[in-house]
Short mmCIF file of C-alpha atoms and ligand atoms in Angstrom, two decimals:
data_model
loop_
_atom_site.label_atom_id
_atom_site.label_comp_id
_atom_site.label_asym_id
_atom_site.label_seq_id
_atom_site.Cartn_x
_atom_site.Cartn_y
_atom_site.Cartn_z
CA MET A 278 15.21 -3.50 45.39
CA SER A 279 11.48 -3.58 45.06
CA PRO A 280 9.78 -2.26 41.96
CA ILE A 281 9.31 1.45 41.85
CA THR A 282 5.71 2.42 41.37
CA THR A 283 4.60 5.32 39.28
CA ARG A 284 2.41 6.51 42.11
CA LYS A 285 5.38 7.02 44.39
CA PHE A 286 7.31 8.81 41.69
CA HIS A 287 4.32 10.86 40.70
CA ARG A 288 4.34 12.30 44.16
CA ILE A 289 8.03 13.01 44.15
CA LEU A 290 8.73 13.90 40.57
CA LEU A 291 5.59 15.12 38.95
CA PRO A 292 6.24 18.75 39.82
CA ILE A 293 9.55 18.46 37.97
CA PHE A 294 8.59 16.06 35.20
CA GLY A 295 5.01 17.17 34.78
CA PHE A 296 5.10 16.43 31.06
CA LEU A 297 5.27 12.67 31.59
CA THR A 298 1.92 10.98 31.07
CA LEU A 299 2.50 8.03 33.33
CA GLY A 300 -0.06 5.39 34.07
CA MET A 301 -1.94 6.04 30.85
CA SER A 302 -0.99 2.87 29.08
CA ALA A 303 -1.89 0.24 31.65
CA GLN A 304 -5.48 -0.32 30.56
CA TYR A 305 -5.44 -1.11 26.88
CA PHE A 306 -8.89 -2.65 26.88
CA THR A 307 -11.10 -0.83 29.30
CA GLU A 308 -14.05 -1.59 27.01
CA LYS A 309 -14.80 -3.92 24.11
CA PRO A 310 -13.60 -2.58 20.77
CA ARG A 311 -16.32 -2.05 18.15
CA VAL A 312 -15.47 -4.03 15.02
CA PHE A 313 -16.71 -3.82 11.43
CA VAL A 314 -15.49 -6.23 8.72
CA LEU A 315 -15.46 -5.85 4.93
CA THR A 316 -14.59 -9.15 3.25
CA ASP A 317 -14.15 -10.29 -0.36
CA ILE A 318 -14.90 -13.78 0.93
CA GLU A 319 -14.78 -16.56 -1.69
CA ASN A 320 -12.17 -14.84 -3.85
CA GLU A 321 -9.98 -17.64 -2.48
CA PRO A 322 -10.28 -19.74 0.69
CA ASP A 323 -8.41 -17.47 3.06
CA ASP A 324 -11.23 -15.08 4.01
CA ALA A 325 -13.34 -18.05 5.09
CA GLN A 326 -10.38 -19.26 7.16
CA SER A 327 -10.00 -15.84 8.78
CA LEU A 328 -13.71 -15.65 9.53
CA VAL A 329 -13.56 -18.94 11.44
CA ARG A 330 -10.72 -17.62 13.60
CA PHE A 331 -12.43 -14.22 13.94
CA LEU A 332 -15.61 -15.79 15.35
CA THR A 333 -13.69 -17.70 18.02
CA TYR A 334 -12.60 -14.27 19.39
CA SER A 335 -16.01 -12.64 18.99
CA ASN A 336 -16.52 -12.43 22.76
CA MET A 337 -13.72 -9.86 22.94
CA TRP A 338 -15.47 -7.37 20.66
CA ASP A 339 -18.76 -5.76 19.78
CA ILE A 340 -19.08 -6.92 16.19
CA GLU A 341 -21.29 -4.39 14.43
CA GLY A 342 -21.09 -5.44 10.78
CA ILE A 343 -19.75 -8.12 8.43
CA VAL A 344 -20.15 -6.99 4.82
CA ALA A 345 -19.47 -9.05 1.68
CA THR A 346 -17.45 -6.97 -0.79
CA THR A 347 -15.53 -7.12 -4.05
CA SER A 348 -11.78 -6.80 -4.63
CA CYS A 349 -9.33 -7.03 -7.50
CA TRP A 350 -9.75 -10.80 -7.26
CA GLN A 351 -13.53 -10.79 -7.35
CA ARG A 352 -14.59 -7.68 -9.25
CA ASP A 353 -18.30 -7.99 -9.93
CA LYS A 354 -19.88 -10.15 -7.25
CA THR A 355 -20.10 -10.60 -3.51
CA ALA A 356 -20.54 -13.82 -1.52
CA GLU A 357 -22.58 -13.07 1.61
CA TRP A 358 -23.93 -16.63 1.45
CA ARG A 359 -20.56 -17.87 2.65
CA ILE A 360 -20.58 -15.54 5.68
CA HIS A 361 -24.00 -16.96 6.55
CA GLU A 362 -22.70 -20.53 6.25
CA ILE A 363 -19.83 -19.93 8.65
CA VAL A 364 -22.00 -17.99 11.12
CA ASP A 365 -24.48 -20.91 10.99
CA ALA A 366 -21.65 -23.18 12.12
CA TYR A 367 -20.86 -20.69 14.90
CA GLY A 368 -24.51 -20.92 15.99
CA LYS A 369 -24.03 -24.64 16.56
CA VAL A 370 -21.02 -24.17 18.86
CA ARG A 371 -21.79 -20.94 20.71
CA GLU A 372 -23.01 -22.77 23.82
CA ASN A 373 -19.77 -24.72 23.98
CA LEU A 374 -17.70 -21.56 23.60
CA MET A 375 -19.64 -19.97 26.47
CA VAL A 376 -18.55 -22.77 28.80
CA HIS A 377 -14.98 -21.60 28.35
CA GLU A 378 -15.31 -17.80 28.22
CA GLN A 379 -18.24 -15.47 28.60
CA GLY A 380 -19.49 -12.77 26.28
CA TYR A 381 -19.97 -14.51 22.93
CA PRO A 382 -22.54 -12.70 20.76
CA THR A 383 -25.78 -14.48 19.97
CA TYR A 384 -26.26 -16.25 16.68
CA GLU A 385 -29.22 -13.98 15.95
CA HIS A 386 -27.13 -10.84 16.46
CA LEU A 387 -24.42 -12.01 14.09
CA LYS A 388 -26.97 -13.01 11.44
CA SER A 389 -28.57 -9.57 11.66
CA ILE A 390 -25.37 -7.68 10.88
CA ILE A 391 -24.33 -9.61 7.73
CA LYS A 392 -24.76 -7.15 4.84
CA ILE A 393 -24.12 -6.91 1.11
CA GLY A 394 -21.73 -4.44 -0.54
CA VAL A 395 -21.85 -3.02 -4.05
CA PRO A 396 -20.99 -5.71 -6.66
CA LYS A 397 -18.58 -3.43 -8.51
CA PHE A 398 -14.82 -2.99 -8.51
CA GLY A 399 -13.16 -0.18 -6.58
CA MET A 400 -14.08 3.43 -7.39
CA THR A 401 -16.57 2.35 -10.07
CA GLY A 402 -18.70 1.43 -7.05
CA VAL A 403 -18.34 4.86 -5.40
CA GLY A 404 -20.48 7.93 -6.12
CA GLU A 405 -24.03 8.78 -7.09
CA GLY A 406 -26.33 5.73 -7.04
CA GLN A 407 -23.67 3.41 -5.53
CA ASP A 408 -25.11 3.12 -2.03
CA SER A 409 -25.41 -0.48 -0.87
CA GLU A 410 -26.88 -2.24 2.12
CA GLY A 411 -23.33 -2.48 3.45
CA SER A 412 -22.41 1.21 3.02
CA GLU A 413 -25.72 2.37 4.51
CA TRP A 414 -25.25 0.03 7.48
CA LEU A 415 -21.72 1.31 8.05
CA ILE A 416 -23.02 4.89 8.16
CA LYS A 417 -25.62 3.85 10.77
CA VAL A 418 -22.93 2.20 12.89
CA LEU A 419 -20.70 5.28 12.70
CA GLU A 420 -23.61 7.57 13.55
CA LYS A 421 -24.48 5.68 16.74
CA ASP A 422 -24.31 7.63 19.95
CA ASP A 423 -21.23 5.69 21.06
CA ASP A 424 -17.85 7.37 21.46
CA ARG A 425 -15.78 4.19 21.29
CA PRO A 426 -13.58 3.82 18.20
CA VAL A 427 -14.88 1.65 15.35
CA TYR A 428 -12.21 -0.71 13.99
CA ILE A 429 -13.02 -1.13 10.29
CA GLN A 430 -11.11 -3.89 8.55
CA ALA A 431 -10.95 -4.47 4.80
CA TRP A 432 -10.04 -8.06 4.03
CA GLY A 433 -10.60 -7.22 0.34
CA GLY A 434 -11.48 -3.95 -1.39
CA ALA A 435 -12.44 -0.89 0.62
CA ASN A 436 -15.09 0.66 -1.64
CA VAL A 437 -17.98 0.11 0.78
CA LEU A 438 -16.11 2.30 3.25
CA ALA A 439 -15.29 4.78 0.47
CA GLN A 440 -18.97 5.03 -0.47
CA ALA A 441 -19.98 5.63 3.14
CA LEU A 442 -17.44 8.47 3.33
CA TRP A 443 -18.44 9.85 -0.07
CA LYS A 444 -22.05 10.04 1.06
CA MET A 445 -21.37 11.45 4.52
CA ARG A 446 -19.27 14.22 2.96
CA ARG A 447 -22.39 15.29 1.06
CA THR A 448 -24.97 14.84 3.79
CA LYS A 449 -23.17 16.00 6.91
CA SER A 450 -21.62 19.22 8.07
CA LEU A 451 -17.86 19.31 8.22
CA SER A 452 -17.89 19.20 12.01
CA GLU A 453 -20.25 16.18 12.05
CA LEU A 454 -18.03 14.40 9.55
CA ASN A 455 -14.93 15.19 11.56
CA GLU A 456 -16.50 13.77 14.71
CA ILE A 457 -17.17 10.52 12.85
CA ILE A 458 -13.72 10.40 11.29
CA LYS A 459 -12.22 10.74 14.77
CA LYS A 460 -13.87 7.44 15.73
CA MET A 461 -12.59 5.50 12.71
CA ARG A 462 -9.65 3.07 12.88
CA VAL A 463 -9.08 1.49 9.49
CA TYR A 464 -6.85 -1.50 8.72
CA THR A 465 -6.74 -2.74 5.13
CA ILE A 466 -4.91 -5.78 3.81
CA SER A 467 -2.81 -3.96 1.17
CA ASP A 468 -4.90 -2.13 -1.45
CA GLN A 469 -7.16 -4.68 -3.09
CA ASP A 470 -8.79 -1.94 -5.12
CA ASP A 471 -8.18 1.75 -5.85
CA SER A 472 -10.52 3.04 -3.15
CA GLY A 473 -8.07 2.76 -0.23
CA PRO A 474 -5.61 5.32 -1.62
CA TRP A 475 -8.57 7.58 -2.46
CA ILE A 476 -9.80 7.37 1.14
CA ARG A 477 -6.34 8.10 2.58
CA ASN A 478 -5.66 11.10 0.40
CA THR A 479 -9.20 12.53 0.46
CA PHE A 480 -9.71 12.16 4.22
CA PRO A 481 -6.26 12.76 5.68
CA GLY A 482 -7.55 12.65 9.26
CA ILE A 483 -8.45 8.96 9.19
CA PHE A 484 -6.35 6.63 11.35
CA TYR A 485 -5.22 4.13 8.71
CA VAL A 486 -3.00 1.04 8.95
CA VAL A 487 -1.80 -0.52 5.68
CA SER A 488 1.14 -1.81 3.66
CA PRO A 489 0.16 0.29 0.63
CA GLY A 490 0.12 -1.17 -2.86
CA TYR A 491 -1.54 -3.76 -5.01
CA GLU A 492 -0.57 -7.12 -6.44
CA GLU A 493 -1.17 -7.57 -10.13
CA ASN A 494 0.21 -10.02 -12.65
CA GLY A 495 2.54 -11.44 -10.06
CA GLY A 496 3.93 -7.96 -9.40
CA GLY A 497 5.03 -9.13 -6.00
CA GLN A 498 3.82 -6.37 -3.69
CA TYR A 499 2.23 -8.88 -1.32
CA HIS A 500 5.63 -10.32 -0.66
CA TYR A 501 6.62 -6.98 0.90
CA ALA A 502 3.39 -6.47 2.86
CA THR A 503 3.58 -6.88 6.62
CA TRP A 504 0.46 -9.06 6.79
CA SER A 505 2.13 -11.87 4.85
CA GLY A 506 4.14 -12.61 8.00
CA ILE A 507 1.05 -14.37 9.36
CA SER A 508 1.93 -17.49 7.41
CA GLY A 509 4.52 -16.52 4.80
CA ASP A 510 8.27 -16.06 4.64
CA LYS A 511 8.98 -19.60 3.58
CA PHE A 512 10.39 -18.24 0.32
CA HIS A 513 13.86 -17.40 1.48
CA GLY A 514 15.37 -20.82 1.22
CA ARG A 515 17.55 -21.56 4.21
CA PHE A 516 16.93 -18.08 5.58
CA ASN A 517 13.38 -18.96 6.59
CA GLY A 518 12.64 -17.13 9.77
CA PRO A 519 9.48 -18.68 11.13
CA ASP A 520 8.31 -22.26 11.36
CA PHE A 521 6.08 -22.88 8.35
CA THR A 522 4.79 -26.26 9.51
CA ILE A 523 2.43 -24.73 12.11
CA VAL A 524 0.58 -22.71 9.45
CA ASP A 525 0.58 -25.45 6.81
CA ASN A 526 -2.32 -27.69 5.84
CA PRO A 527 -1.32 -30.85 7.77
CA TRP A 528 -1.15 -28.89 11.07
CA LEU A 529 -4.43 -27.11 10.34
CA ASP A 530 -6.10 -30.41 9.44
CA GLU A 531 -5.01 -31.95 12.71
CA HIS A 532 -5.70 -29.02 15.07
CA ILE A 533 -8.52 -27.08 13.45
CA ARG A 534 -10.39 -28.83 10.66
CA LYS A 535 -10.76 -32.53 11.35
CA ASP A 536 -12.68 -33.91 14.34
CA HIS A 537 -12.91 -30.45 15.90
CA GLY A 538 -16.61 -29.74 15.43
CA PRO A 539 -18.67 -27.73 12.96
CA LEU A 540 -16.83 -24.39 13.20
CA GLY A 541 -13.35 -25.82 12.68
CA ALA A 542 -14.72 -27.85 9.77
CA GLU A 543 -15.53 -24.56 7.97
CA HIS A 544 -11.80 -23.70 7.80
CA PRO A 545 -11.00 -24.58 4.17
CA HIS A 546 -7.82 -26.04 2.74
CA THR A 547 -5.22 -23.34 2.00
CA GLU A 548 -4.62 -22.48 -1.65
CA TYR A 549 -1.82 -19.90 -1.34
CA LEU A 550 -1.13 -18.88 2.25
CA MET A 551 -3.12 -19.36 5.43
CA GLU A 552 -5.32 -16.44 6.50
CA GLY A 553 -3.78 -13.41 4.82
CA ASP A 554 -6.56 -11.24 6.29
CA THR A 555 -6.17 -12.28 9.92
CA PRO A 556 -3.55 -9.61 10.88
CA SER A 557 -6.32 -6.99 10.54
CA PHE A 558 -7.93 -8.28 13.75
CA LEU A 559 -5.15 -10.09 15.63
CA GLY A 560 -4.09 -6.75 17.12
CA LEU A 561 -7.51 -6.52 18.75
CA VAL A 562 -7.07 -9.75 20.71
CA ASN A 563 -6.95 -8.76 24.35
CA ASN A 564 -3.87 -10.72 25.35
CA GLY A 565 -1.89 -8.16 27.33
CA LEU A 566 0.43 -7.41 24.41
CA SER A 567 -1.87 -5.39 22.15
CA SER A 568 -2.47 -1.68 22.37
CA PRO A 569 -4.85 -0.94 19.48
CA GLU A 570 -4.41 2.83 19.73
CA ASN A 571 -0.63 2.38 19.41
CA PRO A 572 0.18 0.25 16.34
CA ASN A 573 3.87 1.07 16.95
CA TYR A 574 3.80 -0.95 20.19
CA GLY A 575 3.47 -4.23 18.27
CA SER A 576 0.98 -7.06 18.71
CA TRP A 577 0.12 -10.46 17.23
CA GLY A 578 -1.14 -8.39 14.27
CA GLY A 579 2.30 -6.87 13.70
CA ARG A 580 3.93 -3.53 14.32
CA TYR A 581 3.44 -0.34 12.31
CA GLU A 582 4.98 3.13 12.40
CA LEU A 583 3.46 6.45 11.35
CA TYR A 584 5.15 8.05 8.32
CA ILE A 585 4.69 8.86 4.63
CA PRO A 586 6.02 5.86 2.67
CA GLN A 587 7.90 6.46 -0.54
CA TYR A 588 6.06 5.99 -3.80
CA LYS A 589 6.61 2.58 -5.41
CA LYS A 590 5.56 1.33 -8.81
CA TYR A 591 3.00 -1.02 -7.24
CA MET A 592 1.05 1.82 -5.59
CA TYR A 593 -2.04 3.29 -7.19
CA GLU A 594 -0.94 6.81 -6.28
CA PRO A 595 1.63 8.47 -4.01
CA GLU A 596 0.82 8.70 -0.33
CA LEU A 597 0.37 12.33 0.67
CA ARG A 598 0.18 12.05 4.44
CA PRO A 599 1.49 9.84 7.25
CA ILE A 600 -0.10 6.39 7.61
CA TRP A 601 0.61 3.53 10.02
CA THR A 602 2.74 1.26 7.90
CA ASN A 603 5.63 -1.22 7.64
CA ALA A 604 8.13 -1.33 10.49
CA GLN A 605 10.95 -3.80 11.11
CA ASP A 606 11.77 -5.97 14.09
CA GLU A 607 15.03 -7.83 14.63
CA VAL A 608 14.06 -11.27 15.91
CA TYR A 609 16.04 -14.34 16.84
CA SER A 610 14.33 -17.44 15.45
CA GLU A 611 14.53 -20.70 17.37
CA HIS A 612 13.58 -22.34 14.10
CA THR A 613 16.64 -21.20 12.15
CA GLN A 614 18.83 -20.28 15.12
CA MET A 615 19.54 -17.03 13.33
CA THR A 616 18.54 -13.40 13.70
CA HIS A 617 16.16 -12.00 11.07
CA THR A 618 15.18 -8.40 10.45
CA SER A 619 11.98 -7.66 8.56
CA ASN A 620 8.49 -6.24 8.78
CA HIS A 621 7.12 -9.80 8.47
CA ALA A 622 8.97 -10.70 11.67
CA THR A 623 6.76 -8.25 13.58
CA ILE A 624 3.99 -10.83 13.10
CA TRP A 625 5.75 -14.19 12.81
CA ARG A 626 7.70 -13.68 16.04
CA TRP A 627 4.40 -14.52 17.80
CA ARG A 628 3.38 -17.34 15.45
CA GLU A 629 3.39 -20.26 17.83
CA ALA A 630 1.34 -18.33 20.39
CA TYR A 631 -1.39 -17.21 17.98
CA GLN A 632 -1.63 -20.62 16.37
CA HIS A 633 -1.91 -22.43 19.69
CA ASP A 634 -4.46 -19.89 20.89
CA PHE A 635 -6.65 -20.50 17.85
CA ALA A 636 -6.35 -24.26 18.29
CA ALA A 637 -7.47 -24.01 21.92
CA ARG A 638 -10.49 -21.92 20.98
CA ILE A 639 -11.46 -24.45 18.35
CA ASP A 640 -11.15 -27.08 21.12
CA TRP A 641 -13.58 -24.97 23.19
CA SER A 642 -16.04 -24.93 20.33
CA ASN A 643 -16.00 -28.71 20.37
CA THR A 644 -16.60 -29.50 24.05
CA SER A 645 -19.05 -28.45 26.73
CA LYS A 646 -16.71 -29.70 29.46
CA TYR A 647 -14.39 -27.01 30.80
CA SER A 648 -11.67 -29.43 31.81
CA ASP A 649 -11.53 -30.95 28.32
CA ALA A 650 -9.69 -27.96 26.91
CA ASN A 651 -6.88 -25.62 27.84
CA HIS A 652 -7.40 -21.99 28.86
CA PRO A 653 -4.87 -19.19 28.76
CA PRO A 654 -2.91 -18.15 31.82
CA VAL A 655 -3.51 -14.81 33.48
CA ALA A 656 -0.30 -12.79 33.24
CA LYS A 657 -0.16 -10.46 36.19
CA LEU A 658 2.47 -8.04 37.39
CA ASN A 659 3.39 -7.38 41.00
CA HIS A 660 3.59 -3.68 40.13
CA GLU A 661 2.14 -1.18 37.71
CA ASN A 662 2.50 -1.31 33.93
CA GLU A 663 4.46 1.91 33.84
CA LEU A 664 7.48 2.69 35.99
CA LEU A 665 9.79 5.63 36.42
CA VAL A 666 13.47 5.05 37.28
CA ARG A 667 16.80 6.88 37.22
CA SER A 668 19.83 5.92 35.15
CA GLY A 669 21.91 3.48 37.14
CA ASP A 670 19.04 2.20 39.29
CA THR A 671 18.63 -1.52 39.70
CA VAL A 672 15.11 -2.24 38.53
CA THR A 673 13.18 -5.41 39.32
CA LEU A 674 10.26 -6.52 37.18
CA SER A 675 8.00 -9.28 38.44
CA GLY A 676 5.18 -11.35 37.03
CA GLN A 677 5.03 -13.55 40.09
CA ALA A 678 1.32 -12.86 40.56
CA SER A 679 0.47 -14.75 37.34
CA THR A 680 -1.95 -17.68 37.54
CA ASP A 681 -3.58 -20.29 35.34
CA PRO A 682 -7.29 -21.19 35.48
CA ASP A 683 -6.47 -24.88 34.85
CA GLY A 684 -3.77 -24.99 37.52
CA ASP A 685 -1.08 -25.50 34.87
CA GLU A 686 2.55 -24.82 35.56
CA LEU A 687 3.78 -21.54 34.13
CA SER A 688 6.98 -20.59 32.39
CA TYR A 689 8.13 -17.03 31.95
CA GLU A 690 10.17 -14.98 29.56
CA TRP A 691 11.04 -11.30 29.77
CA ILE A 692 11.81 -9.53 26.50
CA ALA A 693 13.13 -6.00 26.05
CA TYR A 694 11.21 -4.89 22.95
CA LYS A 695 14.02 -2.71 21.71
CA GLU A 696 12.31 -1.43 18.54
CA VAL A 697 9.49 0.15 20.51
CA GLY A 698 10.85 2.39 23.26
CA THR A 699 12.58 5.71 22.68
CA LEU A 700 15.87 4.79 24.41
CA ASN A 701 18.45 3.17 22.20
CA ILE A 702 19.07 -0.24 23.75
CA GLY A 703 20.38 -1.73 20.53
CA ARG A 704 23.51 -3.80 20.27
CA ARG A 705 25.77 -1.23 21.93
CA ASN A 706 23.56 -0.37 24.87
CA SER A 707 21.89 -3.68 25.29
CA ILE A 708 19.94 -4.31 28.44
CA GLU A 709 21.18 -7.27 30.38
CA LEU A 710 18.18 -8.94 31.96
CA LYS A 711 19.26 -11.20 34.78
CA ASN A 712 17.30 -14.46 34.87
CA ALA A 713 15.13 -13.57 31.86
CA ASN A 714 13.39 -16.93 32.08
CA THR A 715 11.98 -16.49 35.57
CA HIS A 716 8.99 -14.59 36.88
CA SER A 717 11.17 -11.81 38.27
CA VAL A 718 14.12 -10.16 36.56
CA SER A 719 16.33 -7.23 37.26
CA PHE A 720 18.47 -4.90 35.20
CA THR A 721 20.45 -1.72 35.56
CA ALA A 722 18.74 1.30 34.03
CA PRO A 723 20.96 2.56 31.21
CA THR A 724 22.73 5.86 31.21
CA THR A 725 20.89 8.56 29.36
CA ASP A 726 21.02 12.32 29.11
CA LYS A 727 17.32 12.69 28.29
CA VAL A 728 14.10 11.02 29.39
CA GLY A 729 13.33 7.89 27.40
CA THR A 730 11.27 4.70 27.49
CA ILE A 731 12.02 1.00 27.34
CA HIS A 732 9.25 -1.51 26.65
CA PHE A 733 9.48 -4.87 28.36
CA ILE A 734 7.18 -7.74 27.51
CA LEU A 735 6.44 -10.46 30.05
CA ARG A 736 5.51 -13.65 28.25
CA VAL A 737 3.73 -16.25 30.42
CA THR A 738 3.15 -19.69 28.91
CA ASP A 739 1.25 -22.55 30.52
CA SER A 740 1.98 -26.28 30.47
CA GLY A 741 -1.42 -27.22 28.99
CA SER A 742 -2.07 -28.64 25.56
CA PRO A 743 -1.77 -26.74 23.35
CA SER A 744 0.40 -24.46 25.46
CA LEU A 745 -1.09 -20.98 25.72
CA THR A 746 0.53 -17.60 26.21
CA ARG A 747 -0.49 -14.26 27.66
CA TYR A 748 1.52 -11.09 28.17
CA GLN A 749 2.01 -7.95 30.18
CA ARG A 750 3.80 -4.89 28.89
CA VAL A 751 5.89 -2.75 31.22
CA ILE A 752 6.95 0.69 30.04
CA VAL A 753 9.94 1.89 31.99
CA ASN A 754 10.63 5.62 31.83
CA VAL A 755 14.30 6.31 32.47
CA ILE A 756 15.34 9.77 33.60
CA PRO A 757 18.94 11.06 33.76
CA LYS A 758 20.76 10.64 37.01
CA1 CA B 107 -9.53 -11.34 1.35
CA1 CA B 108 -4.11 -23.33 31.05
#
């Protein structure tokens, strides 16, 4: 049978099921997200690596600030000079990038928003007399007459953000402050100083994504943090989930750093792990998978659920309110031919796609000829992103309308993202997708006695080099028969 559209069911069922908010989730990126970065760049090479990747996606966002900060690894200095160096390399390749996709910010704009944070560690840099160029700039950005959320990422310590909040609490009315807090979306890479926990517990209304805790004296917290799935998880001996080779130095040398132009050449050799800070912005890549307002939906940047995590010895202080934090996915790995369950898997399950995507964008930066590089396919559904069906219905999902700007051949995969929806489709109730590797699949809607959702991901991959992947998410609402 043909796909059932929400519109049709709206008409029939909305009077009965008026509480369903159908059709809301289709447009995840109706406008460019506003982005603000805090980076302890130069504490080790990985922030510089992340900044290279970040700039290749800069056409997807309105980047409003890049601030050099401290962290537990770099306590009394900042390294804005390195941000300038990498943005200078971007300036040399921007015209090339524009051949391949529109919307890249000008060199001059990016140079104008590089700012300096306080050269002090954590909360010693928060309070009277601790304003910095970076914290003052962040306040200006948050005060702008612009209702879009501001995605603030801490790749190191968060004390520039803490200082901005500390000051606004003194200078603004409570209602003004609350309006600003409503716009904030914070993602920090663990707690690289003591200011993150202070922010969370002092301003409980802030939308905050983090694997809480610090790493000190080899204490090992980073091993538990979700972000380490970007390039980690090679520590489990034969139980390795992901393929490490595509995040290791030889691969990066070949596809990013060597003979790939001035921007790729700024991607330094990895010391520990590749790009530990990158998960803070991968969820903002507009690839059809991400839904930045719903960290529990999962994206290249991982999946996070909203709850109060238990206190652990590697946390600065107990968490007092729900935060978006570690969640597990069960993922079958082609690499090990085994199933792995972990929070890291919520990132590494997409590893090949995000690595290939980065490599293609570095290719763009190195050629002014469109046909010299690959471009991602356009994943397109033959129906809406949200459907309403009854238990027992045969449901057909189709991505047949997908195309590729290079005329590449496309391959398809449909995945039931079982950790995300509200219906239990785990091992006992598993959904059998017929022909999961074709553009159109069908399944029988499971039996349920209450309304629930199933998330399906269409993965469309092209035959170009490197192969590139885009997605569509379909949320199927199942109602009892
Ligand atoms: Ca960092
Ligand atoms: Ca292509």
